[in-house]
Short mmCIF file of C-alpha atoms and ligand atoms in Angstrom, two decimals:
data_model
loop_
_atom_site.label_atom_id
_atom_site.label_comp_id
_atom_site.label_asym_id
_atom_site.label_seq_id
_atom_site.Cartn_x
_atom_site.Cartn_y
_atom_site.Cartn_z
CA MET D 4 0.00 0.00 0.00
CA VAL D 5 1.89 3.01 -1.21
CA PRO D 6 0.47 6.24 -2.58
CA ARG D 7 1.47 6.01 -6.18
CA GLU D 8 0.14 9.03 -8.04
CA THR D 9 2.76 11.22 -9.60
CA ASP D 10 1.04 14.63 -9.56
CA PRO D 11 1.59 16.69 -6.39
CA PRO D 12 -1.38 17.89 -4.34
CA ALA D 13 -2.75 21.26 -5.38
CA VAL D 14 -2.79 22.81 -1.91
CA ARG D 15 -0.32 23.06 0.93
CA PHE D 16 -0.29 19.66 2.44
CA SER D 17 1.64 20.99 5.43
CA ASP D 18 -1.41 23.10 6.40
CA PHE D 19 -3.39 19.93 7.04
CA LEU D 20 -0.59 18.45 9.10
CA GLY D 21 -0.77 21.48 11.38
CA GLN D 22 -3.75 19.77 13.04
CA GLU D 23 -2.41 17.42 15.65
CA ALA D 24 -4.91 14.60 15.10
CA VAL D 25 -4.35 14.69 11.35
CA ARG D 26 -0.58 14.75 11.70
CA GLU D 27 -0.60 11.84 14.15
CA ARG D 28 -2.78 9.76 11.87
CA TRP D 29 -0.62 10.57 8.87
CA GLU D 30 2.48 9.51 10.80
CA LYS D 31 0.74 6.36 11.94
CA VAL D 32 -0.31 5.21 8.47
CA ARG D 33 2.76 6.28 6.50
CA ARG D 34 4.89 3.79 8.40
CA TYR D 35 3.18 1.13 6.27
CA PHE D 36 3.80 2.66 2.88
CA PHE D 37 6.45 -0.02 2.37
CA LEU D 38 3.76 -2.68 1.87
CA ARG D 39 3.86 -4.24 -1.61
CA GLU D 40 1.32 -6.97 -2.13
CA SER D 41 0.67 -9.88 -4.42
CA THR D 42 -1.97 -12.60 -4.21
CA TYR D 43 -1.79 -16.37 -4.41
CA ASP D 44 -4.38 -19.05 -5.10
CA MET D 45 -3.42 -21.74 -2.61
CA SER D 46 -5.86 -24.44 -3.69
CA ASN D 47 -8.40 -25.01 -6.45
CA ARG D 48 -10.61 -26.96 -4.09
CA CYS D 49 -13.28 -25.67 -1.76
CA ASN D 50 -15.46 -27.29 0.85
CA LEU D 51 -18.36 -24.98 -0.10
CA ARG D 52 -19.96 -24.05 -3.41
CA CYS D 53 -21.37 -20.53 -3.20
CA GLU D 54 -23.54 -18.80 -5.74
CA GLY D 55 -21.67 -15.88 -7.33
CA CYS D 56 -18.17 -17.17 -6.44
CA TYR D 57 -15.63 -15.46 -8.68
CA TYR D 58 -13.02 -18.19 -8.19
CA TYR D 59 -15.04 -20.68 -10.20
CA GLU D 60 -15.31 -18.28 -13.13
CA GLY D 61 -12.73 -18.01 -15.90
CA GLU D 62 -9.58 -20.07 -16.42
CA LYS D 63 -7.86 -19.93 -13.03
CA GLN D 64 -10.02 -22.69 -11.53
CA PHE D 65 -8.48 -25.17 -14.01
CA ALA D 66 -4.86 -24.53 -13.02
CA VAL D 67 -3.26 -27.68 -11.61
CA GLU D 68 -2.43 -27.52 -7.91
CA ASN D 69 1.24 -27.41 -7.05
CA GLY D 70 1.18 -28.67 -3.50
CA GLN D 71 4.96 -28.98 -3.20
CA VAL D 72 6.18 -27.32 -0.04
CA GLU D 73 9.61 -26.60 -1.53
CA ALA D 74 8.12 -25.05 -4.66
CA TRP D 75 6.11 -22.65 -2.50
CA ARG D 76 9.14 -21.86 -0.36
CA GLY D 77 11.07 -21.03 -3.51
CA LEU D 78 8.22 -18.86 -4.79
CA MET D 79 8.08 -16.89 -1.54
CA ARG D 80 11.83 -16.34 -1.52
CA GLY D 81 11.66 -15.09 -5.10
CA GLU D 82 8.80 -12.78 -4.19
CA LYS D 83 10.84 -11.25 -1.38
CA GLU D 84 13.70 -10.68 -3.77
CA ARG D 85 11.52 -8.76 -6.18
CA GLY D 86 10.28 -6.51 -3.37
CA ILE D 87 6.98 -8.08 -2.29
CA THR D 88 6.40 -7.50 1.43
CA TYR D 89 2.79 -8.64 1.87
CA VAL D 90 0.95 -11.74 0.68
CA VAL D 91 -2.78 -12.34 0.27
CA LEU D 92 -3.48 -16.06 0.32
CA ALA D 93 -6.78 -16.96 -1.22
CA GLY D 94 -8.13 -19.59 -3.56
CA ALA D 95 -10.64 -21.35 -3.58
CA GLU D 96 -10.09 -22.42 0.07
CA PRO D 97 -6.66 -21.94 1.72
CA SER D 98 -7.52 -23.78 4.95
CA LEU D 99 -7.37 -27.04 2.98
CA VAL D 100 -3.59 -26.66 2.56
CA PRO D 101 -2.28 -25.70 6.04
CA GLU D 102 1.23 -26.94 5.25
CA LEU D 103 1.54 -24.39 2.44
CA LEU D 104 0.23 -21.59 4.66
CA ALA D 105 2.92 -22.46 7.20
CA VAL D 106 5.63 -22.29 4.54
CA CYS D 107 4.43 -18.89 3.33
CA TYR D 108 4.30 -17.54 6.87
CA GLY D 109 7.79 -18.84 7.57
CA GLU D 110 9.14 -16.82 4.64
CA MET D 111 6.88 -13.78 4.53
CA PRO D 112 5.70 -12.52 7.94
CA LEU D 113 3.05 -10.06 6.73
CA GLY D 114 -0.10 -11.18 5.04
CA SER D 115 -3.68 -12.31 5.21
CA ILE D 116 -5.78 -15.33 4.35
CA ALA D 117 -9.25 -15.24 2.83
CA THR D 118 -11.20 -18.21 4.14
CA ASN D 119 -14.78 -19.38 4.53
CA GLY D 120 -13.94 -20.17 8.17
CA PHE D 121 -15.34 -23.69 8.07
CA ARG D 122 -12.03 -25.25 9.01
CA LYS D 123 -9.74 -23.55 11.52
CA ILE D 124 -6.32 -22.41 10.35
CA PRO D 125 -3.61 -23.36 12.89
CA GLU D 126 -2.74 -20.59 15.35
CA SER D 127 0.91 -20.89 14.39
CA VAL D 128 0.07 -19.14 11.11
CA GLY D 129 0.09 -15.54 12.32
CA TYR D 130 -1.54 -13.82 9.36
CA LYS D 131 -4.74 -11.81 9.46
CA ILE D 132 -7.64 -14.13 8.70
CA HIS D 133 -10.65 -12.81 6.81
CA ILE D 134 -13.74 -14.95 7.30
CA SER D 135 -16.44 -14.47 4.70
CA VAL D 136 -20.02 -14.04 5.94
CA TRP D 137 -22.85 -13.76 3.42
CA GLY D 138 -25.86 -13.42 5.71
CA ASN D 139 -27.52 -15.29 8.56
CA ASP D 140 -27.46 -19.07 8.83
CA GLU D 141 -30.62 -19.45 6.75
CA THR D 142 -29.17 -17.40 3.90
CA SER D 143 -25.79 -19.12 4.12
CA TYR D 144 -27.56 -22.44 3.77
CA ARG D 145 -29.42 -21.23 0.70
CA VAL D 146 -26.57 -19.41 -1.06
CA ARG D 147 -23.52 -21.32 0.21
CA LYS D 148 -25.11 -24.72 0.93
CA ALA D 149 -23.58 -24.71 4.41
CA LYS D 150 -25.57 -25.49 7.54
CA ASP D 151 -24.94 -23.45 10.73
CA LEU D 152 -22.02 -21.74 9.03
CA LEU D 153 -21.88 -18.69 11.29
CA LYS D 154 -21.92 -20.90 14.37
CA LYS D 155 -19.02 -22.88 12.97
CA GLN D 156 -17.08 -19.74 12.00
CA VAL D 157 -17.55 -18.15 15.41
CA GLY D 158 -16.63 -21.40 17.15
CA ASN D 159 -13.35 -21.46 15.22
CA TYR D 160 -12.40 -17.80 15.50
CA ARG D 161 -14.06 -16.32 18.59
CA GLU D 162 -11.70 -13.75 20.16
CA ASP D 163 -8.91 -14.77 17.81
CA PRO D 164 -6.76 -11.63 17.28
CA ARG D 165 -6.11 -12.71 13.70
CA ALA D 166 -9.77 -12.83 12.74
CA VAL D 167 -11.89 -10.25 10.96
CA PHE D 168 -15.36 -11.31 9.87
CA VAL D 169 -16.15 -9.82 6.47
CA TYR D 170 -19.87 -9.34 5.90
CA THR D 171 -20.56 -9.22 2.18
CA PHE D 172 -23.64 -7.19 1.35
CA THR D 173 -25.59 -8.67 -1.53
CA ARG D 174 -28.82 -7.25 -2.90
CA GLU D 175 -30.73 -9.77 -0.79
CA ASN D 176 -29.14 -9.84 2.67
CA ILE D 177 -29.04 -6.19 3.79
CA GLY D 178 -31.62 -6.52 6.55
CA GLU D 179 -29.88 -9.55 8.04
CA VAL D 180 -26.69 -7.69 8.84
CA TYR D 181 -28.09 -6.34 12.12
CA GLU D 182 -28.66 -9.75 13.70
CA VAL D 183 -25.34 -11.07 12.36
CA ALA D 184 -23.43 -8.04 13.67
CA GLU D 185 -25.09 -8.30 17.07
CA ARG D 186 -24.13 -11.95 17.30
CA LEU D 187 -20.53 -11.34 16.21
CA VAL D 188 -20.07 -8.39 18.55
CA GLY D 189 -21.59 -10.42 21.40
CA GLU D 190 -19.00 -13.12 20.75
CA GLY D 191 -16.11 -10.64 20.89
CA CYS D 192 -15.47 -10.71 17.13
CA LYS D 193 -14.37 -7.84 14.87
CA LEU D 194 -16.10 -7.25 11.59
CA THR D 195 -15.83 -5.21 8.44
CA PHE D 196 -17.91 -4.89 5.29
CA ASN D 197 -17.62 -5.99 1.71
CA VAL D 198 -19.96 -5.34 -1.20
CA PHE D 199 -20.84 -8.17 -3.56
CA SER D 200 -19.15 -7.51 -6.88
CA SER D 201 -20.46 -9.60 -9.73
CA PRO D 202 -18.26 -12.03 -11.59
CA VAL D 203 -18.11 -11.26 -15.33
CA GLY D 204 -21.49 -12.11 -16.85
CA TYR D 205 -23.34 -12.63 -13.56
CA ARG D 206 -26.86 -11.17 -13.61
CA GLY D 207 -28.32 -13.15 -10.69
CA PRO D 208 -30.18 -11.97 -7.59
CA LEU D 209 -27.08 -11.06 -5.57
CA ARG D 210 -26.08 -8.29 -7.98
CA HIS D 211 -26.66 -4.79 -6.59
CA ASP D 212 -28.74 -1.98 -8.01
CA GLU D 213 -28.70 1.66 -6.92
CA GLY D 214 -31.43 1.10 -4.32
CA SER D 215 -29.67 -1.82 -2.66
CA LEU D 216 -26.36 0.06 -2.62
CA LEU D 217 -28.03 2.93 -0.82
CA ARG D 218 -29.62 0.59 1.71
CA ALA D 219 -26.30 -1.15 2.28
CA ARG D 220 -24.66 2.22 2.89
CA GLY D 221 -27.30 3.09 5.49
CA ALA D 222 -26.77 -0.20 7.31
CA MET D 223 -22.98 0.24 7.29
CA LEU D 224 -23.19 3.73 8.77
CA GLU D 225 -25.69 2.68 11.40
CA LEU D 226 -23.60 -0.28 12.54
CA LEU D 227 -20.47 1.83 12.59
CA GLU D 228 -22.22 4.21 14.99
CA ARG D 229 -23.59 1.36 17.07
CA TYR D 230 -20.36 -0.66 17.43
CA PRO D 231 -17.42 1.71 16.85
CA GLU D 232 -14.96 -0.57 18.64
CA GLN D 233 -15.84 -3.78 16.84
CA VAL D 234 -16.75 -2.53 13.36
CA LEU D 235 -13.58 -1.78 11.40
CA PHE D 236 -14.90 0.74 8.91
CA SER D 237 -15.37 4.46 8.23
CA ALA D 238 -17.96 6.71 6.64
CA TYR D 239 -15.73 7.11 3.62
CA ASN D 240 -15.40 3.34 3.22
CA ALA D 241 -19.19 3.23 3.08
CA VAL D 242 -19.32 5.97 0.43
CA ALA D 243 -16.58 4.52 -1.75
CA HIS D 244 -17.99 1.00 -1.76
CA THR D 245 -21.68 1.80 -2.25
CA HIS D 246 -21.36 4.56 -4.82
CA PRO D 247 -23.40 4.05 -8.00
CA LYS D 248 -20.09 4.13 -9.85
CA SER D 249 -17.71 1.22 -9.42
CA LEU D 250 -14.29 1.58 -7.80
CA HIS D 251 -12.72 1.51 -11.24
CA GLU D 252 -14.94 4.34 -12.50
CA LEU D 253 -14.26 6.41 -9.37
CA TYR D 254 -10.55 5.87 -8.88
CA SER D 255 -9.16 4.21 -12.04
CA CYS D 256 -8.01 0.78 -10.93
CA GLN D 257 -4.24 0.34 -10.73
CA TYR D 258 -4.06 -3.44 -10.98
CA PRO D 259 -2.31 -4.81 -14.10
CA ARG D 260 -5.60 -6.02 -15.58
CA GLN D 261 -6.68 -2.38 -15.95
CA ASN D 262 -3.25 -0.76 -15.91
CA ARG D 263 -0.81 -2.01 -18.51
CA SER D 264 2.05 0.16 -17.23
CA GLN D 265 4.98 -1.98 -16.21
CA ASP D 266 6.85 0.94 -14.73
CA LEU D 267 4.71 2.25 -11.92
CA GLY D 268 3.09 1.03 -8.70
CA LEU D 269 0.84 -2.00 -8.84
CA GLY D 270 1.33 -2.27 -12.61
CA ARG D 271 4.97 -3.01 -11.92
CA SER D 272 4.90 -5.15 -8.80
CA PHE D 273 1.54 -6.90 -8.46
CA ARG D 274 1.08 -10.50 -9.52
CA GLN D 275 -1.79 -12.90 -9.03
CA TYR D 276 -0.44 -16.44 -8.89
CA ARG D 277 -2.61 -19.40 -9.67
CA THR D 278 -2.34 -22.79 -8.02
CA ASP D 279 0.26 -23.90 -10.58
CA LEU D 280 2.45 -20.92 -9.53
CA ARG D 281 2.01 -19.17 -12.88
CA TRP D 282 0.56 -15.73 -13.41
CA ASP D 283 -0.84 -13.78 -16.34
CA ARG D 284 -0.45 -9.99 -16.49
CA THR D 285 -3.52 -9.51 -18.67
CA VAL D 286 -5.91 -10.83 -16.01
CA ALA D 287 -3.99 -9.96 -12.83
CA CYS D 288 -5.92 -8.26 -10.06
CA CYS D 289 -6.94 -9.14 -6.50
CA VAL D 290 -10.38 -10.36 -7.60
CA PRO D 291 -9.84 -11.79 -11.10
CA ASP D 292 -12.90 -12.50 -13.23
CA THR D 293 -14.87 -9.84 -11.38
CA ASP D 294 -16.76 -7.40 -13.59
CA CYS D 295 -14.77 -4.13 -13.35
CA GLY D 296 -17.93 -2.13 -13.99
CA ASP D 297 -19.44 -3.67 -10.84
CA CYS D 298 -16.30 -3.86 -8.71
CA ARG D 299 -16.84 -2.61 -5.15
CA HIS D 300 -14.85 -5.36 -3.47
CA TYR D 301 -13.15 -4.50 -0.17
CA ALA D 302 -9.90 -6.10 -1.29
CA ALA D 303 -9.84 -4.01 -4.46
CA GLY D 304 -10.45 -0.81 -2.52
CA SER D 305 -7.56 -1.53 -0.21
CA ALA D 306 -5.22 -0.78 -3.11
CA VAL D 307 -7.34 1.28 -5.50
CA VAL D 308 -8.47 3.93 -2.98
CA THR D 309 -5.34 4.05 -0.84
CA ALA D 310 -3.21 4.67 -3.93
CA ARG D 311 -5.04 7.94 -4.57
CA LEU D 312 -3.49 10.09 -1.87
CA PHE D 313 -2.96 13.22 -3.95
CA ARG D 314 -6.48 13.16 -5.30
CA HIS D 315 -7.73 13.33 -1.70
CA ALA D 316 -5.33 16.05 -0.62
CA GLY D 317 -7.23 19.04 -2.02
CA GLU D 318 -9.63 19.51 0.92
CA LEU D 319 -9.07 18.86 4.61
CA GLU D 320 -12.24 16.80 5.10
CA THR D 321 -11.46 14.69 2.05
CA PHE D 322 -7.94 14.10 3.30
CA LYS D 323 -9.26 13.09 6.72
CA ALA D 324 -11.68 10.71 4.99
CA TRP D 325 -8.78 9.17 3.07
CA LEU D 326 -6.78 8.79 6.30
CA ASP D 327 -9.76 6.98 7.84
CA TYR D 328 -9.89 4.70 4.83
CA VAL D 329 -6.20 3.84 5.09
CA ASP D 330 -6.42 3.40 8.87
CA THR D 331 -9.33 1.00 8.33
CA TYR D 332 -7.48 -0.87 5.63
CA LEU D 333 -4.43 -1.37 7.86
CA ALA D 334 -6.54 -2.48 10.84
CA VAL D 335 -8.25 -5.08 8.66
CA TRP D 336 -5.14 -6.33 6.86
CA VAL D 337 -2.15 -5.98 9.22
CA MET D 338 -1.67 -7.97 12.43
CA GLY D 339 -1.31 -5.79 15.50
CA TYR D 340 -2.36 -2.55 13.81
CA PRO D 341 -5.01 -0.85 16.01
CA LYS D 342 -7.87 1.06 14.39
CA GLY D 343 -8.01 4.68 15.50
CA GLU D 344 -11.11 6.78 16.02
CA ASN D 345 -12.35 8.04 12.66
CA LEU D 346 -11.42 11.66 11.88
CA CYS D 347 -14.29 12.29 9.47
CA ARG D 348 -17.70 10.98 10.49
CA GLU D 349 -19.64 12.54 7.63
CA PRO D 350 -19.87 10.78 4.28
CA VAL D 351 -17.86 12.95 1.86
CA ASN D 352 -18.00 12.49 -1.89
CA PRO D 353 -15.05 10.92 -3.67
CA PRO D 354 -13.05 13.65 -5.41
CA LEU D 355 -13.60 13.76 -9.15
CA VAL D 356 -10.72 13.42 -11.56
CA ASN D 357 -9.85 16.68 -13.34
S1 SF4 Z 22 -16.13 -20.37 0.02
FE1 SF4 Z 22 -15.17 -18.83 -1.30
S2 SF4 Z 22 -13.97 -20.01 -2.79
FE2 SF4 Z 22 -15.39 -21.44 -1.80
S3 SF4 Z 22 -17.14 -21.48 -3.23
FE3 SF4 Z 22 -17.57 -19.96 -1.61
S4 SF4 Z 22 -16.89 -17.98 -2.47
FE4 SF4 Z 22 -15.95 -19.65 -3.70
S1 SF4 Z 23 -12.17 -6.36 -10.89
FE1 SF4 Z 23 -11.78 -4.57 -9.61
S2 SF4 Z 23 -9.70 -4.83 -8.83
FE2 SF4 Z 23 -9.94 -6.22 -10.59
S3 SF4 Z 23 -9.18 -5.05 -12.37
FE3 SF4 Z 23 -11.40 -4.74 -12.25
S4 SF4 Z 23 -11.66 -2.86 -11.08
FE4 SF4 Z 23 -9.56 -3.61 -10.72
#
C-alpha cells in the first residue's frame, strides 16, 4: 500500500498536518507505505460451493495444484527478492492446505488469508484471517449450501486476534446484517464490510442496483455508529464501496488487468499467482474475473483507494476521509495494527478526476 500518483497535491499539504490529530494519523499510516502486495491461489478446491463465487469463473479454476512445499518456499523467496512484502493467500479455500500456509508464513511474515472459516487455520500461522459471511445461517444455507455456518465460523475464530469477519452485502441480505453483527459483537469478534461484486457475466439476484447500494450504505453507517470498537470501517469506506459508480470508475483501478504500465506502482509489482504458480499480467488483479464495472470489493479498494493520496489532498475533510480509509485498511489487513477513532464521520463524496 503506497500512494502512487505522480502529480503533487494542489494545496499546501503541510497546512493539514498542522492539526495534531491529522498529523498523528498521517504519521501512523505512513509507516506502512512499504507494503507491496501480491496474491496467491493456494488451492483449487473448496469445501463450499457458493452462488456468485468469482473463483469458479474463468480459467484460473483449471490450473493444476502445485502442493509442493519446496516449490512454495522457492516462490516466496523469489517474491521477497523482487520486493513483495505482503501476501494475500486466497483460492478457492486456503484452509485445505495448512502446510503451504505455514511455509508462506515462515518466509513472509506479513499477510492475510481469505477463508470461509469452516475449518480452523492453525494458530501458528500468524496472518490476518478474513472470514467471509454472506448473511444469517438461513441465507448461508441457501446461497452457500452450508448449515450453521456462522456458528461454525464463530466457534473457530471467537476472540482470535487474527480474525476479521467480512460481511458481504448482496442485494438480498441487507436486513440480516443487524442480527449477524449483534451476534458477532456479542462473541467478541471484529467485523468489516464488503460489497458483492459480480463475476463477469453474472446477472443473478445477488447483484446490486442503486437502491440496494443505498440501503447497504445506510446499514454500514448505522452499525459503525452502534459498534465503533468492533466494526472496522469508516464513513468514507461506506461511500466509496456503495457509490453508483464502481471503484474503477471512481478511482481508475491500478491493478495490471486495468493498468498495462509496467513501470509504476501495482502495474509493476503486483502478480496474481494461480495454483500452478504461474501468473498472467492480462488478467492480474486481487479479484480476477470480477466485472470491473461492478467492482466494489473490499480487497480491491484496499489498493485502489489508498493509492489515490494526492487526489484526496485538495480539501481537509477529504484528506481526513482518506486517512480513515487507510487506517481501516491497515486495521483489517495488518496484524497488530489498532484502528483509530475516525477523523471524518460525515460521508464525503469521492473527489472527481480533473
Ligand atoms: S467459500 Fe469462497 S472459494 Fe469457496 S465457493 Fe464460496 S466464495 Fe468460492
Ligand atoms: S475487478 Fe476490480 S480490482 Fe480487478 S481489475 Fe477490475 S476494477 Fe480492478
